[in-house]
């Protein structure tokens, strides 16, 4: 196979290609250089002492040729093109069901831009791949060493300026990724044998002249099938030639060419280092790499290549985690740009080739579906001297294509199966469609110069004959053909190969009695009242709900809120379907509690953390971890974040979460934690400072300003008890001068709450807006502010209902009708919690029955009910009697005084003192003088807050009650007058 005598093996081929290039191009030109250069690349690779085995990823022909060569050569060292840092994980493949992907994951990065995080590299492995055959051979054969020689996962990102560029392609149509196609997430794919033209014109030319739709079909028809039964030398030379062709016709992308050449230098450097360290003979080694890299032209190529021209850069300080994640045929196709169904077709072709050739493949001991067999040691006899390589390439290129005969039984079986599957999925297919699909497949194959229909021909025929005009079910015919041809096989990582966190989760959920490693959705019922031990399972499920995708653990019944615990819960669990997400959690810690705490800290201490986000982390720490220590730490950090914020964007969320935490601490602890007290005190001063600016800021919405006022008013009592000064809020409101109508209405509501504006004045301002024709078009914006004002001042609900009612009664249709959608969206989005308050108040004010509406008078149309004491207060003001205030009241209403005197047990009559009629003596007022607390209590019931009268009533002891509380006397006056 190798040796210096092979130098002239391809002389005849060179001569033929030179003549063909001269005749085709009319003379020596670039074409001759390309053709002869390709032969030189093949000659150089064939003569290399270290046998190079070129492969194409997920190619049944490559896997079949690899299995044959391994049994024939029995190498002692296998060099494999795969990230060298993934080597320790390959032994865990025996605990998995293929396809799976070897993954390197880094959540916390050091040495790369932070926006790249997290970093992930995957290398998918299927049974019908040459690398799996090499791995299974090396791991299960005693005395064989497997050495991974490709760049490390760290170097994958070091050498690429665009970390998401590798592994992307434009092969398939742009379609939304299915759940199975997203198994690899956003990971960068690393594969062996990236054989696809990088020259767009070349690929288009091959597809057009090959009469195929996509590259996968061209490769299957013109490479996969012809090489399926070829010998080892022919296979190698053809793959070398294809790799050289695609390499020489690649476009001048400098970054990609540099990365490719550095990878080749890296691999040859590692192989020479290993052979020098172990003294391994190159004749006993096998180098498995992609055909694109096999025809390399770098100076470091070969055992005798240069060793001093390339220096491997050190890795960064990034800590990498390694594991196995489930993969699928759809995920491989989506990540590497293969045609949908091509990997499934390759798997079916692999099984057919094994039956046809009777080649025994290698499978890892203990693998799912593998038969146990005794390990065999390498033969003791020395390997035979390899024979010189012959020119097999010329014969392969000159031979006519082998036309396989039509296998009518196979095609008929396909046609019957697809019609049966179509009927199960809602298509109106019949026996006539079986015949139509059969004949159309043969017709399409003939039009494409193929004697035997390929699976792709059959797929096109099935779509044409069965899928008439619409898809009645969830799957179209193309997808049904893919399933029928082998389906989207989805791998699974075994329990023993899982990281400690994933095993811990499965162990802790074992009391549920479910097979959680299986794919699909399973229903879990938790009765914590009957089985208290299930509370631990509930805790795990709620943490998984917080950490994993929503569909992995979805609660159907039950909820978890601060201060509340469910006694029964129902869950839909799909942990087997989302096994990749669970495995990646294991890269972050050894338990879900540790991972959750780390994520909460990362969210709270991140550079983009907000006060609302930190309070959310505090709430989650109490909700899921029940960790007061962590909550206090994060809450203290929330103070720093709040003090540094200069905007009010998060004010609504801050208000909601602060109220929730405050209510929780008040009901669960004897006293408030120090951090929540400091937060309220700091927030009060902080929002007072920002309030004038927020009223003027056009970017600050009315909802955000309302949330600020809500924080100030709802937390005011606690803030004042902690030492805050209400004057600061009054000054902030006085300094606010908004121009936006909605914010003006909000400011008026704040003034009412502070007492600087009465409700009557607020109503008057609202009515004045409706009376001004220039303001009427903007009146809905004032109403928007009134609605949001219910957040800080819920007591204004009746005023808001009155304002809305007046708007419906006075606004013209041209203004009212366009405003109605705005009102509905405002209530739905920004004031959903305020709508019940408005509805409740409207239900209290408006009549409950429709007939009563005709005679109903709104309360705001009844001015006499606005202030029941107005008439009495007017009379009292107009009275200029020189007698004491209380004596005048008693003289004006002697019957009321007699009634009160009777209740108090006073039997003395009236006496005359000047112009006032006073009771004879002062005995009647003795109980009032002896028990002043009673007077205070009566005044409190009557809501009299005026306090003590300043006049001296020593000469009128009978008027002690009225002198002490004149407003109480007024109330009694009105009540008695009404009676």
PDB file of N, CA, C and O in Angstrom, residues 205-255:
ATOM      1  N   UNK A 205     -23.954  23.222 -10.216  1.00  0.00           N
ATOM      2  CA  UNK A 205     -23.703  22.474 -11.445  1.00  0.00           C
ATOM      3  C   UNK A 205     -23.938  20.972 -11.219  1.00  0.00           C
ATOM      4  O   UNK A 205     -24.573  20.298 -12.049  1.00  0.00           O
ATOM      5  N   UNK A 206     -23.422  20.455 -10.087  1.00  0.00           N
ATOM      6  CA  UNK A 206     -23.581  19.026  -9.812  1.00  0.00           C
ATOM      7  C   UNK A 206     -25.045  18.661  -9.613  1.00  0.00           C
ATOM      8  O   UNK A 206     -25.506  17.611 -10.083  1.00  0.00           O
ATOM      9  N   UNK A 207     -25.802  19.490  -8.921  1.00  0.00           N
ATOM     10  CA  UNK A 207     -27.208  19.183  -8.676  1.00  0.00           C
ATOM     11  C   UNK A 207     -28.007  19.243  -9.977  1.00  0.00           C
ATOM     12  O   UNK A 207     -28.877  18.395 -10.210  1.00  0.00           O
ATOM     13  N   UNK A 208     -27.700  20.227 -10.816  1.00  0.00           N
ATOM     14  CA  UNK A 208     -28.458  20.373 -12.054  1.00  0.00           C
ATOM     15  C   UNK A 208     -28.200  19.213 -13.008  1.00  0.00           C
ATOM     16  O   UNK A 208     -29.135  18.643 -13.574  1.00  0.00           O
ATOM     17  N   UNK A 209     -26.933  18.866 -13.183  1.00  0.00           N
ATOM     18  CA  UNK A 209     -26.622  17.780 -14.114  1.00  0.00           C
ATOM     19  C   UNK A 209     -26.908  16.409 -13.513  1.00  0.00           C
ATOM     20  O   UNK A 209     -27.110  15.451 -14.257  1.00  0.00           O
ATOM     21  N   UNK A 210     -26.949  16.331 -12.187  1.00  0.00           N
ATOM     22  CA  UNK A 210     -27.317  15.061 -11.563  1.00  0.00           C
ATOM     23  C   UNK A 210     -28.809  14.875 -11.426  1.00  0.00           C
ATOM     24  O   UNK A 210     -29.259  13.800 -11.018  1.00  0.00           O
ATOM     25  N   UNK A 211     -29.586  15.916 -11.780  1.00  0.00           N
ATOM     26  CA  UNK A 211     -31.042  15.857 -11.735  1.00  0.00           C
ATOM     27  C   UNK A 211     -31.543  15.460 -10.351  1.00  0.00           C
ATOM     28  O   UNK A 211     -32.387  14.579 -10.196  1.00  0.00           O
ATOM     29  N   UNK A 212     -30.992  16.155  -9.358  1.00  0.00           N
ATOM     30  CA  UNK A 212     -31.383  15.925  -7.969  1.00  0.00           C
ATOM     31  C   UNK A 212     -31.732  17.278  -7.345  1.00  0.00           C
ATOM     32  O   UNK A 212     -31.423  18.338  -7.893  1.00  0.00           O
ATOM     33  N   UNK A 213     -32.373  17.230  -6.178  1.00  0.00           N
ATOM     34  CA  UNK A 213     -32.841  18.464  -5.556  1.00  0.00           C
ATOM     35  C   UNK A 213     -31.863  19.034  -4.544  1.00  0.00           C
ATOM     36  O   UNK A 213     -31.842  20.233  -4.315  1.00  0.00           O
ATOM     37  N   UNK A 214     -31.101  18.209  -3.878  1.00  0.00           N
ATOM     38  CA  UNK A 214     -30.200  18.711  -2.844  1.00  0.00           C
ATOM     39  C   UNK A 214     -28.956  17.847  -2.791  1.00  0.00           C
ATOM     40  O   UNK A 214     -28.853  16.771  -3.419  1.00  0.00           O
ATOM     41  N   UNK A 215     -27.981  18.309  -2.028  1.00  0.00           N
ATOM     42  CA  UNK A 215     -26.672  17.683  -2.010  1.00  0.00           C
ATOM     43  C   UNK A 215     -26.711  16.259  -1.451  1.00  0.00           C
ATOM     44  O   UNK A 215     -25.997  15.378  -1.914  1.00  0.00           O
ATOM     45  N   UNK A 216     -27.512  16.020  -0.433  1.00  0.00           N
ATOM     46  CA  UNK A 216     -27.572  14.682   0.171  1.00  0.00           C
ATOM     47  C   UNK A 216     -28.007  13.645  -0.857  1.00  0.00           C
ATOM     48  O   UNK A 216     -27.498  12.512  -0.868  1.00  0.00           O
ATOM     49  N   UNK A 217     -28.936  14.020  -1.713  1.00  0.00           N
ATOM     50  CA  UNK A 217     -29.375  13.080  -2.737  1.00  0.00           C
ATOM     51  C   UNK A 217     -28.274  12.840  -3.752  1.00  0.00           C
ATOM     52  O   UNK A 217     -28.085  11.704  -4.218  1.00  0.00           O
ATOM     53  N   UNK A 218     -27.535  13.876  -4.151  1.00  0.00           N
ATOM     54  CA  UNK A 218     -26.424  13.692  -5.093  1.00  0.00           C
ATOM     55  C   UNK A 218     -25.373  12.768  -4.506  1.00  0.00           C
ATOM     56  O   UNK A 218     -24.855  11.875  -5.194  1.00  0.00           O
ATOM     57  N   UNK A 219     -25.019  12.974  -3.237  1.00  0.00           N
ATOM     58  CA  UNK A 219     -23.995  12.131  -2.612  1.00  0.00           C
ATOM     59  C   UNK A 219     -24.452  10.677  -2.548  1.00  0.00           C
ATOM     60  O   UNK A 219     -23.671   9.756  -2.805  1.00  0.00           O
ATOM     61  N   UNK A 220     -25.715  10.449  -2.217  1.00  0.00           N
ATOM     62  CA  UNK A 220     -26.234   9.087  -2.141  1.00  0.00           C
ATOM     63  C   UNK A 220     -26.174   8.403  -3.499  1.00  0.00           C
ATOM     64  O   UNK A 220     -25.790   7.222  -3.591  1.00  0.00           O
ATOM     65  N   UNK A 221     -26.525   9.142  -4.565  1.00  0.00           N
ATOM     66  CA  UNK A 221     -26.623   8.527  -5.876  1.00  0.00           C
ATOM     67  C   UNK A 221     -25.259   8.288  -6.524  1.00  0.00           C
ATOM     68  O   UNK A 221     -25.014   7.224  -7.094  1.00  0.00           O
ATOM     69  N   UNK A 222     -24.340   9.254  -6.400  1.00  0.00           N
ATOM     70  CA  UNK A 222     -23.119   9.192  -7.192  1.00  0.00           C
ATOM     71  C   UNK A 222     -21.869   8.821  -6.389  1.00  0.00           C
ATOM     72  O   UNK A 222     -20.813   8.613  -6.991  1.00  0.00           O
ATOM     73  N   UNK A 223     -21.954   8.763  -5.089  1.00  0.00           N
ATOM     74  CA  UNK A 223     -20.792   8.362  -4.282  1.00  0.00           C
ATOM     75  C   UNK A 223     -21.128   7.198  -3.365  1.00  0.00           C
ATOM     76  O   UNK A 223     -20.415   6.190  -3.329  1.00  0.00           O
ATOM     77  N   UNK A 224     -22.217   7.337  -2.628  1.00  0.00           N
ATOM     78  CA  UNK A 224     -22.550   6.331  -1.619  1.00  0.00           C
ATOM     79  C   UNK A 224     -22.798   4.962  -2.243  1.00  0.00           C
ATOM     80  O   UNK A 224     -22.219   3.954  -1.817  1.00  0.00           O
ATOM     81  N   UNK A 225     -23.648   4.932  -3.239  1.00  0.00           N
ATOM     82  CA  UNK A 225     -23.988   3.642  -3.859  1.00  0.00           C
ATOM     83  C   UNK A 225     -22.801   3.027  -4.596  1.00  0.00           C
ATOM     84  O   UNK A 225     -22.499   1.837  -4.418  1.00  0.00           O
ATOM     85  N   UNK A 226     -22.049   3.785  -5.436  1.00  0.00           N
ATOM     86  CA  UNK A 226     -20.907   3.149  -6.127  1.00  0.00           C
ATOM     87  C   UNK A 226     -19.819   2.650  -5.176  1.00  0.00           C
ATOM     88  O   UNK A 226     -19.170   1.639  -5.461  1.00  0.00           O
ATOM     89  N   UNK A 227     -19.599   3.352  -4.059  1.00  0.00           N
ATOM     90  CA  UNK A 227     -18.527   2.946  -3.144  1.00  0.00           C
ATOM     91  C   UNK A 227     -18.964   1.888  -2.142  1.00  0.00           C
ATOM     92  O   UNK A 227     -18.146   1.402  -1.364  1.00  0.00           O
ATOM     93  N   UNK A 228     -20.251   1.539  -2.155  1.00  0.00           N
ATOM     94  CA  UNK A 228     -20.740   0.592  -1.150  1.00  0.00           C
ATOM     95  C   UNK A 228     -20.071  -0.766  -1.236  1.00  0.00           C
ATOM     96  O   UNK A 228     -19.822  -1.400  -0.208  1.00  0.00           O
ATOM     97  N   UNK A 229     -19.749  -1.248  -2.438  1.00  0.00           N
ATOM     98  CA  UNK A 229     -19.165  -2.580  -2.605  1.00  0.00           C
ATOM     99  C   UNK A 229     -17.728  -2.517  -3.127  1.00  0.00           C
ATOM    100  O   UNK A 229     -17.190  -3.527  -3.580  1.00  0.00           O
ATOM    101  N   UNK A 230     -17.101  -1.375  -3.094  1.00  0.00           N
ATOM    102  CA  UNK A 230     -15.745  -1.254  -3.624  1.00  0.00           C
ATOM    103  C   UNK A 230     -14.723  -1.776  -2.623  1.00  0.00           C
ATOM    104  O   UNK A 230     -14.995  -1.902  -1.418  1.00  0.00           O
ATOM    105  N   UNK A 231     -13.513  -2.063  -3.120  1.00  0.00           N
ATOM    106  CA  UNK A 231     -12.440  -2.542  -2.241  1.00  0.00           C
ATOM    107  C   UNK A 231     -11.803  -1.365  -1.519  1.00  0.00           C
ATOM    108  O   UNK A 231     -12.097  -0.199  -1.774  1.00  0.00           O
ATOM    109  N   UNK A 232     -10.882  -1.673  -0.591  1.00  0.00           N
ATOM    110  CA  UNK A 232     -10.311  -0.657   0.265  1.00  0.00           C
ATOM    111  C   UNK A 232      -9.501   0.375  -0.513  1.00  0.00           C
ATOM    112  O   UNK A 232      -9.644   1.590  -0.291  1.00  0.00           O
ATOM    113  N   UNK A 233      -8.647  -0.063  -1.436  1.00  0.00           N
ATOM    114  CA  UNK A 233      -7.819   0.880  -2.178  1.00  0.00           C
ATOM    115  C   UNK A 233      -8.670   1.815  -3.036  1.00  0.00           C
ATOM    116  O   UNK A 233      -8.408   3.031  -3.111  1.00  0.00           O
ATOM    117  N   UNK A 234      -9.676   1.255  -3.701  1.00  0.00           N
ATOM    118  CA  UNK A 234     -10.549   2.097  -4.510  1.00  0.00           C
ATOM    119  C   UNK A 234     -11.274   3.130  -3.649  1.00  0.00           C
ATOM    120  O   UNK A 234     -11.370   4.311  -4.006  1.00  0.00           O
ATOM    121  N   UNK A 235     -11.789   2.678  -2.506  1.00  0.00           N
ATOM    122  CA  UNK A 235     -12.493   3.597  -1.609  1.00  0.00           C
ATOM    123  C   UNK A 235     -11.581   4.748  -1.196  1.00  0.00           C
ATOM    124  O   UNK A 235     -11.969   5.921  -1.263  1.00  0.00           O
ATOM    125  N   UNK A 236     -10.361   4.438  -0.769  1.00  0.00           N
ATOM    126  CA  UNK A 236      -9.451   5.487  -0.298  1.00  0.00           C
ATOM    127  C   UNK A 236      -9.119   6.486  -1.413  1.00  0.00           C
ATOM    128  O   UNK A 236      -9.168   7.703  -1.219  1.00  0.00           O
ATOM    129  N   UNK A 237      -8.766   5.977  -2.585  1.00  0.00           N
ATOM    130  CA  UNK A 237      -8.350   6.879  -3.657  1.00  0.00           C
ATOM    131  C   UNK A 237      -9.506   7.771  -4.129  1.00  0.00           C
ATOM    132  O   UNK A 237      -9.301   8.960  -4.420  1.00  0.00           O
ATOM    133  N   UNK A 238     -10.709   7.225  -4.191  1.00  0.00           N
ATOM    134  CA  UNK A 238     -11.856   8.043  -4.595  1.00  0.00           C
ATOM    135  C   UNK A 238     -12.140   9.124  -3.556  1.00  0.00           C
ATOM    136  O   UNK A 238     -12.388  10.285  -3.895  1.00  0.00           O
ATOM    137  N   UNK A 239     -12.085   8.770  -2.282  1.00  0.00           N
ATOM    138  CA  UNK A 239     -12.342   9.765  -1.241  1.00  0.00           C
ATOM    139  C   UNK A 239     -11.239  10.823  -1.206  1.00  0.00           C
ATOM    140  O   UNK A 239     -11.524  12.014  -0.993  1.00  0.00           O
ATOM    141  N   UNK A 240     -10.000  10.413  -1.434  1.00  0.00           N
ATOM    142  CA  UNK A 240      -8.920  11.405  -1.533  1.00  0.00           C
ATOM    143  C   UNK A 240      -9.183  12.378  -2.691  1.00  0.00           C
ATOM    144  O   UNK A 240      -8.972  13.597  -2.562  1.00  0.00           O
ATOM    145  N   UNK A 241      -9.627  11.830  -3.809  1.00  0.00           N
ATOM    146  CA  UNK A 241      -9.879  12.657  -4.983  1.00  0.00           C
ATOM    147  C   UNK A 241     -11.015  13.652  -4.730  1.00  0.00           C
ATOM    148  O   UNK A 241     -10.905  14.834  -5.080  1.00  0.00           O
ATOM    149  N   UNK A 242     -12.098  13.193  -4.084  1.00  0.00           N
ATOM    150  CA  UNK A 242     -13.221  14.101  -3.801  1.00  0.00           C
ATOM    151  C   UNK A 242     -12.790  15.190  -2.833  1.00  0.00           C
ATOM    152  O   UNK A 242     -13.111  16.374  -3.000  1.00  0.00           O
ATOM    153  N   UNK A 243     -12.044  14.816  -1.794  1.00  0.00           N
ATOM    154  CA  UNK A 243     -11.563  15.812  -0.856  1.00  0.00           C
ATOM    155  C   UNK A 243     -10.658  16.839  -1.514  1.00  0.00           C
ATOM    156  O   UNK A 243     -10.755  18.041  -1.236  1.00  0.00           O
ATOM    157  N   UNK A 244      -9.793  16.395  -2.390  1.00  0.00           N
ATOM    158  CA  UNK A 244      -8.905  17.325  -3.089  1.00  0.00           C
ATOM    159  C   UNK A 244      -9.688  18.243  -4.017  1.00  0.00           C
ATOM    160  O   UNK A 244      -9.389  19.437  -4.132  1.00  0.00           O
ATOM    161  N   UNK A 245     -10.699  17.698  -4.708  1.00  0.00           N
ATOM    162  CA  UNK A 245     -11.519  18.514  -5.610  1.00  0.00           C
ATOM    163  C   UNK A 245     -12.210  19.641  -4.845  1.00  0.00           C
ATOM    164  O   UNK A 245     -12.150  20.807  -5.243  1.00  0.00           O
ATOM    165  N   UNK A 246     -12.870  19.299  -3.746  1.00  0.00           N
ATOM    166  CA  UNK A 246     -13.593  20.318  -2.987  1.00  0.00           C
ATOM    167  C   UNK A 246     -12.626  21.307  -2.326  1.00  0.00           C
ATOM    168  O   UNK A 246     -12.953  22.473  -2.137  1.00  0.00           O
ATOM    169  N   UNK A 247     -11.442  20.831  -2.026  1.00  0.00           N
ATOM    170  CA  UNK A 247     -10.471  21.725  -1.391  1.00  0.00           C
ATOM    171  C   UNK A 247      -9.910  22.727  -2.398  1.00  0.00           C
ATOM    172  O   UNK A 247      -9.762  23.908  -2.104  1.00  0.00           O
ATOM    173  N   UNK A 248      -9.607  22.259  -3.577  1.00  0.00           N
ATOM    174  CA  UNK A 248      -9.008  23.144  -4.573  1.00  0.00           C
ATOM    175  C   UNK A 248     -10.025  24.095  -5.186  1.00  0.00           C
ATOM    176  O   UNK A 248      -9.645  25.147  -5.691  1.00  0.00           O
ATOM    177  N   UNK A 249     -11.289  23.711  -5.160  1.00  0.00           N
ATOM    178  CA  UNK A 249     -12.318  24.588  -5.713  1.00  0.00           C
ATOM    179  C   UNK A 249     -13.050  25.372  -4.626  1.00  0.00           C
ATOM    180  O   UNK A 249     -14.112  25.930  -4.878  1.00  0.00           O
ATOM    181  N   UNK A 250     -12.475  25.399  -3.431  1.00  0.00           N
ATOM    182  CA  UNK A 250     -13.102  26.173  -2.367  1.00  0.00           C
ATOM    183  C   UNK A 250     -12.856  27.653  -2.600  1.00  0.00           C
ATOM    184  O   UNK A 250     -11.803  28.051  -3.091  1.00  0.00           O
ATOM    185  N   UNK A 251     -13.817  28.509  -2.264  1.00  0.00           N
ATOM    186  CA  UNK A 251     -13.617  29.955  -2.454  1.00  0.00           C
ATOM    187  C   UNK A 251     -12.568  30.490  -1.498  1.00  0.00           C
ATOM    188  O   UNK A 251     -12.195  29.850  -0.518  1.00  0.00           O
ATOM    189  N   UNK A 252     -12.098  31.667  -1.781  1.00  0.00           N
ATOM    190  CA  UNK A 252     -11.011  32.241  -1.006  1.00  0.00           C
ATOM    191  C   UNK A 252     -11.456  32.868   0.293  1.00  0.00           C
ATOM    192  O   UNK A 252     -11.238  34.070   0.505  1.00  0.00           O
ATOM    193  N   UNK A 253     -12.111  32.120   1.166  1.00  0.00           N
ATOM    194  CA  UNK A 253     -12.473  32.600   2.504  1.00  0.00           C
ATOM    195  C   UNK A 253     -11.256  32.429   3.400  1.00  0.00           C
ATOM    196  O   UNK A 253     -10.950  31.325   3.859  1.00  0.00           O
ATOM    197  N   UNK A 254     -10.570  33.538   3.652  1.00  0.00           N
ATOM    198  CA  UNK A 254      -9.301  33.444   4.368  1.00  0.00           C
ATOM    199  C   UNK A 254      -9.432  32.884   5.761  1.00  0.00           C
ATOM    200  O   UNK A 254      -8.621  32.048   6.183  1.00  0.00           O
ATOM    201  N   UNK A 255     -10.467  33.291   6.512  1.00  0.00           N
ATOM    202  CA  UNK A 255     -10.619  32.807   7.885  1.00  0.00           C
ATOM    203  C   UNK A 255     -10.888  31.315   7.916  1.00  0.00           C
ATOM    204  O   UNK A 255     -10.323  30.579   8.736  1.00  0.00           O
TER     205      UNK A 255
END
